[in-house]
Amino acid sequence: MRHVIALDVGGTGMKAALVGADGELLHRARRPTGRERGPDAVVENILDFAAELRAHGVRAHGEAASAAGVAVPGIVDEAEGVAAYAANLGWRDVPLRALLAERLGGVPVALGHDVRTGGLAEGRVGAGRGADRFLFVPLGTGIAGAIGIAGRVESGAHGFAGEIGHVVVRPGGTECPCGQRGCLERYASASAVSRAWAEVSGDPDADAADCAAAVVSGDERAVRVWRDAVDALADGLVTALTLLDPRTLIIGGGLAEAGETLFTPLREAVRRRVTFQKLPSLVPAALGDTAGCLGAGLLAWDLIETTDLAEVTT
Ligand SMILES: [Zn+2]
């Protein structure tokens, strides 16, 4: 049975799957990246893991995987298949596509940025299913974005497209590690809300989920912290939708787990700000932490389609 290898490489762990032609998950596996042993060890672990998945395919489905898709963090040159930079893995210019292709018997390999790959899955088979234009924005430790256009995710000329977390929403505001001040993710990421609520509540262990719970119970201080985050987020999102005119705006990550506590005021805040722009539907992400792996599978299947087409036309 024809299938592909899908691999989602995070900072500490890797998720993998064998995926069939209709997106069915034939096999799933996880393992640590082993980053404590250094950047080269992580690469070795990925190659070994991929080889084992290939062998599993041969045993269980009678043939080796026809392609592989891999999602990695940091800055990714998708055209060249190089993981350009990943601070949490200590990577610089790792030619992962070539290394994997060699290890997997020369099959085509697609390399994708983790958020863009997860966004691809959310747009095609998750919360944005069927949307021709979407924007996926996960609110986690930071804030990133994936711009979906006609079934693909735009990576930009240098692999930086979609970095909505570093759109300045409060000029001259809080310093950001990126070198600017007042970036969106300083105000509206799950980490930013956790920091703000820990300070206001006086509990150093309080986090964004605690803040959301305090909002529901009517705590005035929490309501203020939450409103500041929602306002900053709405400012950033309106900038994005003015530029991109998406049909669907998919919000994910830890902060989105607050559900309607976030979505009701956020829809209202966005609606208040737009004048001529068309309002997209604003929906929670649907795939959770499986988005990266599912997206990696889609990248691999897209590659097979392209390869098959090339064979037909030559
Ligand atoms: Zn920044």
GROMACS .gro file of C-alpha atoms and ligand atoms in nm:
model
  315
    1MET     CA    1   0.000   0.000   0.000
    2ARG     CA    2   0.138   0.336  -0.104
    3HIS     CA    3   0.218   0.565   0.190
    4VAL     CA    4   0.449   0.843   0.307
    5ILE     CA    5   0.653   0.921   0.618
    6ALA     CA    6   0.545   1.229   0.817
    7LEU     CA    7   0.779   1.366   1.082
    8ASP     CA    8   0.728   1.662   1.314
    9VAL     CA    9   1.049   1.765   1.493
   10GLY     CA   10   0.995   1.978   1.805
   11GLY     CA   11   1.248   2.109   2.058
   12THR     CA   12   1.234   1.808   2.288
   13GLY     CA   13   1.029   1.545   2.104
   14MET     CA   14   0.952   1.410   1.759
   15LYS     CA   15   0.615   1.282   1.637
   16ALA     CA   16   0.594   1.060   1.335
   17ALA     CA   17   0.335   0.880   1.127
   18LEU     CA   18   0.293   0.674   0.815
   19VAL     CA   19   0.014   0.835   0.616
   20GLY     CA   20  -0.195   0.678   0.339
   21ALA     CA   21  -0.322   0.846   0.024
   22ASP     CA   22  -0.648   0.963   0.184
   23GLY     CA   23  -0.471   1.105   0.488
   24GLU     CA   24  -0.532   0.798   0.701
   25LEU     CA   25  -0.279   0.742   0.980
   26LEU     CA   26  -0.141   0.390   0.932
   27HIS     CA   27   0.112   0.402   1.212
   28ARG     CA   28   0.219   0.651   1.476
   29ALA     CA   29   0.534   0.683   1.686
   30ARG     CA   30   0.713   0.930   1.912
   31ARG     CA   31   1.060   0.971   2.053
   32PRO     CA   32   1.282   1.235   2.214
   33THR     CA   33   1.508   1.449   1.995
   34GLY     CA   34   1.801   1.382   2.229
   35ARG     CA   35   1.910   1.744   2.201
   36GLU     CA   36   2.104   1.723   2.527
   37ARG     CA   37   2.365   1.528   2.327
   38GLY     CA   38   2.412   1.812   2.080
   39PRO     CA   39   2.289   1.924   1.737
   40ASP     CA   40   2.455   1.641   1.540
   41ALA     CA   41   2.298   1.378   1.764
   42VAL     CA   42   1.952   1.524   1.688
   43VAL     CA   43   2.018   1.487   1.315
   44GLU     CA   44   2.135   1.126   1.366
   45ASN     CA   45   1.822   1.051   1.571
   46ILE     CA   46   1.599   1.189   1.297
   47LEU     CA   47   1.774   0.982   1.030
   48ASP     CA   48   1.754   0.664   1.242
   49PHE     CA   49   1.388   0.730   1.324
   50ALA     CA   50   1.305   0.784   0.954
   51ALA     CA   51   1.488   0.465   0.856
   52GLU     CA   52   1.293   0.267   1.116
   53LEU     CA   53   0.965   0.412   0.987
   54ARG     CA   54   1.065   0.312   0.637
   55ALA     CA   55   1.139  -0.044   0.756
   56HIS     CA   56   0.805  -0.055   0.936
   57GLY     CA   57   0.630   0.040   0.611
   58VAL     CA   58   0.802  -0.243   0.426
   59ARG     CA   59   0.700  -0.495   0.694
   60ALA     CA   60   0.344  -0.376   0.753
   61HIS     CA   61   0.240  -0.249   0.408
   62GLY     CA   62   0.455  -0.444   0.167
   63GLU     CA   63   0.648  -0.146   0.031
   64ALA     CA   64   0.873   0.139   0.142
   65ALA     CA   65   0.736   0.491   0.185
   66SER     CA   66   0.715   0.678  -0.147
   67ALA     CA   67   0.811   1.015   0.001
   68ALA     CA   68   0.871   1.190   0.333
   69GLY     CA   69   0.764   1.524   0.479
   70VAL     CA   70   0.941   1.680   0.775
   71ALA     CA   71   0.840   1.982   0.985
   72VAL     CA   72   1.121   2.155   1.176
   73PRO     CA   73   1.135   2.462   1.402
   74GLY     CA   74   1.326   2.784   1.348
   75ILE     CA   75   1.412   2.933   1.010
   76VAL     CA   76   1.370   2.698   0.719
   77ASP     CA   77   1.474   2.737   0.358
   78GLU     CA   78   1.200   2.521   0.211
   79ALA     CA   79   1.317   2.561  -0.148
   80GLU     CA   80   1.668   2.437  -0.065
   81GLY     CA   81   1.554   2.183   0.194
   82VAL     CA   82   1.784   2.329   0.459
   83ALA     CA   83   1.709   2.389   0.828
   84ALA     CA   84   1.880   2.729   0.836
   85TYR     CA   85   1.859   2.806   1.206
   86ALA     CA   86   1.694   2.649   1.510
   87ALA     CA   87   1.799   2.793   1.846
   88ASN     CA   88   1.634   2.515   2.049
   89LEU     CA   89   1.820   2.242   1.857
   90GLY     CA   90   2.148   2.433   1.811
   91TRP     CA   91   2.114   2.396   1.433
   92ARG     CA   92   2.272   2.608   1.164
   93ASP     CA   93   2.240   2.519   0.795
   94VAL     CA   94   2.155   2.150   0.831
   95PRO     CA   95   2.090   2.004   0.480
   96LEU     CA   96   1.817   1.782   0.619
   97ARG     CA   97   1.639   1.711   0.292
   98ALA     CA   98   1.950   1.571   0.124
   99LEU     CA   99   2.046   1.370   0.434
  100LEU     CA  100   1.699   1.216   0.460
  101ALA     CA  101   1.670   1.143   0.089
  102GLU     CA  102   2.001   0.957   0.106
  103ARG     CA  103   1.890   0.757   0.409
  104LEU     CA  104   1.549   0.673   0.261
  105GLY     CA  105   1.665   0.524  -0.066
  106GLY     CA  106   1.643   0.841  -0.274
  107VAL     CA  107   1.270   0.912  -0.231
  108PRO     CA  108   1.153   1.275  -0.256
  109VAL     CA  109   1.165   1.463   0.076
  110ALA     CA  110   0.987   1.789   0.164
  111LEU     CA  111   1.111   2.011   0.445
  112GLY     CA  112   0.872   2.260   0.605
  113HIS     CA  113   0.870   2.521   0.881
  114ASP     CA  114   0.674   2.383   1.179
  115VAL     CA  115   0.410   2.656   1.201
  116ARG     CA  116   0.360   2.676   0.824
  117THR     CA  117   0.332   2.298   0.809
  118GLY     CA  118   0.078   2.289   1.094
  119GLY     CA  119  -0.105   2.574   0.922
  120LEU     CA  120  -0.121   2.376   0.600
  121ALA     CA  121  -0.298   2.095   0.787
  122GLU     CA  122  -0.535   2.333   0.970
  123GLY     CA  123  -0.620   2.502   0.641
  124ARG     CA  124  -0.674   2.187   0.438
  125VAL     CA  125  -0.807   1.926   0.677
  126GLY     CA  126  -0.864   2.114   1.005
  127ALA     CA  127  -1.047   2.429   1.112
  128GLY     CA  128  -1.009   2.597   0.773
  129ARG     CA  129  -1.110   2.294   0.566
  130GLY     CA  130  -1.191   2.414   0.219
  131ALA     CA  131  -1.087   2.779   0.276
  132ASP     CA  132  -0.892   2.900  -0.027
  133ARG     CA  133  -0.739   3.189   0.172
  134PHE     CA  134  -0.666   3.155   0.543
  135LEU     CA  135  -0.437   3.280   0.815
  136PHE     CA  136  -0.333   3.047   1.098
  137VAL     CA  137  -0.201   3.216   1.414
  138PRO     CA  138  -0.088   3.000   1.708
  139LEU     CA  139  -0.062   3.186   2.040
  140GLY     CA  140   0.197   2.995   2.242
  141THR     CA  141   0.536   3.081   2.390
  142GLY     CA  142   0.553   3.327   2.102
  143ILE     CA  143   0.320   3.408   1.815
  144ALA     CA  144   0.376   3.291   1.460
  145GLY     CA  145   0.161   3.271   1.151
  146ALA     CA  146   0.094   3.071   0.836
  147ILE     CA  147  -0.049   3.242   0.529
  148GLY     CA  148  -0.260   3.000   0.324
  149ILE     CA  149  -0.311   3.083  -0.041
  150ALA     CA  150  -0.490   2.849  -0.281
  151GLY     CA  151  -0.403   2.532  -0.092
  152ARG     CA  152  -0.039   2.624  -0.021
  153VAL     CA  153   0.134   2.812   0.257
  154GLU     CA  154   0.343   3.112   0.157
  155SER     CA  155   0.699   3.102   0.292
  156GLY     CA  156   0.824   3.434   0.153
  157ALA     CA  157   1.143   3.508  -0.036
  158HIS     CA  158   1.369   3.422   0.261
  159GLY     CA  159   1.152   3.187   0.469
  160PHE     CA  160   1.018   3.460   0.702
  161ALA     CA  161   0.661   3.510   0.580
  162GLY     CA  162   0.384   3.508   0.839
  163GLU     CA  163   0.579   3.639   1.140
  164ILE     CA  164   0.281   3.831   1.275
  165GLY     CA  165   0.419   3.798   1.630
  166HIS     CA  166   0.678   4.061   1.538
  167VAL     CA  167   0.437   4.312   1.394
  168VAL     CA  168   0.476   4.620   1.617
  169VAL     CA  169   0.142   4.695   1.781
  170ARG     CA  170   0.269   4.921   2.062
  171PRO     CA  171   0.539   5.150   1.917
  172GLY     CA  172   0.814   5.216   2.173
  173GLY     CA  173   0.670   4.942   2.395
  174THR     CA  174   0.819   4.633   2.559
  175GLU     CA  175   1.153   4.512   2.425
  176CYS     CA  176   1.144   4.196   2.217
  177PRO     CA  177   1.435   3.950   2.170
  178CYS     CA  178   1.397   4.013   1.794
  179GLY     CA  179   1.545   4.361   1.847
  180GLN     CA  180   1.227   4.567   1.805
  181ARG     CA  181   1.000   4.714   2.070
  182GLY     CA  182   0.626   4.664   2.109
  183CYS     CA  183   0.591   4.341   1.911
  184LEU     CA  184   0.252   4.165   1.924
  185GLU     CA  185   0.392   3.855   2.094
  186ARG     CA  186   0.512   4.064   2.391
  187TYR     CA  187   0.142   4.132   2.466
  188ALA     CA  188  -0.076   3.852   2.336
  189SER     CA  189   0.118   3.524   2.347
  190ALA     CA  190   0.026   3.269   2.614
  191SER     CA  191   0.362   3.349   2.779
  192ALA     CA  192   0.295   3.724   2.777
  193VAL     CA  193  -0.047   3.679   2.941
  194SER     CA  194   0.108   3.438   3.195
  195ARG     CA  195   0.375   3.697   3.282
  196ALA     CA  196   0.125   3.981   3.310
  197TRP     CA  197  -0.115   3.779   3.527
  198ALA     CA  198   0.165   3.646   3.751
  199GLU     CA  199   0.269   4.005   3.818
  200VAL     CA  200  -0.080   4.146   3.876
  201SER     CA  201  -0.206   3.851   4.083
  202GLY     CA  202   0.115   3.831   4.287
  203ASP     CA  203   0.135   3.455   4.225
  204PRO     CA  204   0.459   3.378   4.037
  205ASP     CA  205   0.319   3.041   3.922
  206ALA     CA  206  -0.004   3.184   3.781
  207ASP     CA  207  -0.039   3.133   3.405
  208ALA     CA  208  -0.263   3.231   3.114
  209ALA     CA  209  -0.512   2.952   3.190
  210ASP     CA  210  -0.541   3.082   3.548
  211CYS     CA  211  -0.599   3.429   3.410
  212ALA     CA  212  -0.876   3.300   3.181
  213ALA     CA  213  -1.038   3.123   3.478
  214ALA     CA  214  -1.019   3.446   3.684
  215VAL     CA  215  -1.181   3.635   3.394
  216VAL     CA  216  -1.471   3.387   3.397
  217SER     CA  217  -1.512   3.431   3.773
  218GLY     CA  218  -1.531   3.808   3.726
  219ASP     CA  219  -1.196   3.916   3.875
  220GLU     CA  220  -1.157   4.280   3.765
  221ARG     CA  221  -0.776   4.267   3.757
  222ALA     CA  222  -0.784   3.959   3.534
  223VAL     CA  223  -1.042   4.122   3.307
  224ARG     CA  224  -0.800   4.417   3.255
  225VAL     CA  225  -0.501   4.190   3.181
  226TRP     CA  226  -0.715   3.986   2.939
  227ARG     CA  227  -0.856   4.294   2.766
  228ASP     CA  228  -0.506   4.437   2.708
  229ALA     CA  229  -0.403   4.111   2.541
  230VAL     CA  230  -0.720   4.090   2.330
  231ASP     CA  231  -0.680   4.454   2.220
  232ALA     CA  232  -0.317   4.400   2.115
  233LEU     CA  233  -0.414   4.080   1.934
  234ALA     CA  234  -0.699   4.250   1.751
  235ASP     CA  235  -0.463   4.532   1.643
  236GLY     CA  236  -0.219   4.278   1.500
  237LEU     CA  237  -0.489   4.067   1.334
  238VAL     CA  238  -0.650   4.368   1.169
  239THR     CA  239  -0.313   4.464   1.018
  240ALA     CA  240  -0.288   4.111   0.882
  241LEU     CA  241  -0.638   4.092   0.743
  242THR     CA  242  -0.604   4.436   0.583
  243LEU     CA  243  -0.302   4.302   0.392
  244LEU     CA  244  -0.419   3.948   0.321
  245ASP     CA  245  -0.800   3.948   0.314
  246PRO     CA  246  -0.828   3.588   0.444
  247ARG     CA  247  -1.158   3.400   0.435
  248THR     CA  248  -1.081   3.219   0.760
  249LEU     CA  249  -0.870   3.327   1.055
  250ILE     CA  250  -0.766   3.024   1.260
  251ILE     CA  251  -0.638   3.091   1.612
  252GLY     CA  252  -0.451   2.812   1.792
  253GLY     CA  253  -0.191   2.754   2.063
  254GLY     CA  254  -0.222   2.756   2.441
  255LEU     CA  255  -0.416   3.081   2.467
  256ALA     CA  256  -0.689   2.957   2.230
  257GLU     CA  257  -0.766   2.682   2.481
  258ALA     CA  258  -0.957   2.952   2.674
  259GLY     CA  259  -1.230   2.898   2.411
  260GLU     CA  260  -1.509   3.156   2.405
  261THR     CA  261  -1.342   3.349   2.688
  262LEU     CA  262  -1.100   3.449   2.413
  263PHE     CA  263  -1.304   3.418   2.096
  264THR     CA  264  -1.612   3.621   2.197
  265PRO     CA  265  -1.421   3.940   2.295
  266LEU     CA  266  -1.168   3.888   2.015
  267ARG     CA  267  -1.437   3.872   1.744
  268GLU     CA  268  -1.591   4.186   1.890
  269ALA     CA  269  -1.255   4.369   1.910
  270VAL     CA  270  -1.173   4.283   1.548
  271ARG     CA  271  -1.522   4.380   1.431
  272ARG     CA  272  -1.493   4.720   1.606
  273ARG     CA  273  -1.165   4.796   1.428
  274VAL     CA  274  -1.247   4.716   1.068
  275THR     CA  275  -1.399   4.976   0.840
  276PHE     CA  276  -1.384   4.872   0.472
  277GLN     CA  277  -1.219   4.531   0.530
  278LYS     CA  278  -1.427   4.216   0.503
  279LEU     CA  279  -1.451   4.019   0.827
  280PRO     CA  280  -1.311   3.668   0.801
  281SER     CA  281  -1.464   3.392   1.010
  282LEU     CA  282  -1.255   3.368   1.326
  283VAL     CA  283  -1.233   3.008   1.448
  284PRO     CA  284  -1.031   2.796   1.693
  285ALA     CA  285  -0.773   2.552   1.555
  286ALA     CA  286  -0.902   2.196   1.535
  287LEU     CA  287  -0.599   1.967   1.515
  288GLY     CA  288  -0.406   2.049   1.833
  289ASP     CA  289  -0.052   1.914   1.846
  290THR     CA  290  -0.111   1.667   1.561
  291ALA     CA  291  -0.122   1.954   1.308
  292GLY     CA  292   0.254   1.948   1.239
  293CYS     CA  293   0.262   1.576   1.168
  294LEU     CA  294  -0.051   1.582   0.951
  295GLY     CA  295   0.092   1.880   0.761
  296ALA     CA  296   0.421   1.696   0.705
  297GLY     CA  297   0.218   1.412   0.553
  298LEU     CA  298   0.040   1.658   0.322
  299LEU     CA  299   0.376   1.805   0.211
  300ALA     CA  300   0.499   1.456   0.125
  301TRP     CA  301   0.183   1.369  -0.072
  302ASP     CA  302   0.201   1.703  -0.257
  303LEU     CA  303   0.554   1.611  -0.358
  304ILE     CA  304   0.440   1.273  -0.494
  305GLU     CA  305   0.170   1.444  -0.694
  306THR     CA  306   0.426   1.682  -0.846
  307THR     CA  307   0.666   1.395  -0.919
  308ASP     CA  308   0.389   1.182  -1.077
  309LEU     CA  309   0.282   1.476  -1.292
  310ALA     CA  310   0.639   1.533  -1.408
  311GLU     CA  311   0.662   1.166  -1.508
  312VAL     CA  312   0.339   1.187  -1.705
  313THR     CA  313   0.444   1.500  -1.892
  314THR     CA  314   0.800   1.391  -1.982
  315ZN      ZN  315   0.974   4.097   1.804
   0.00000   0.00000   0.00000
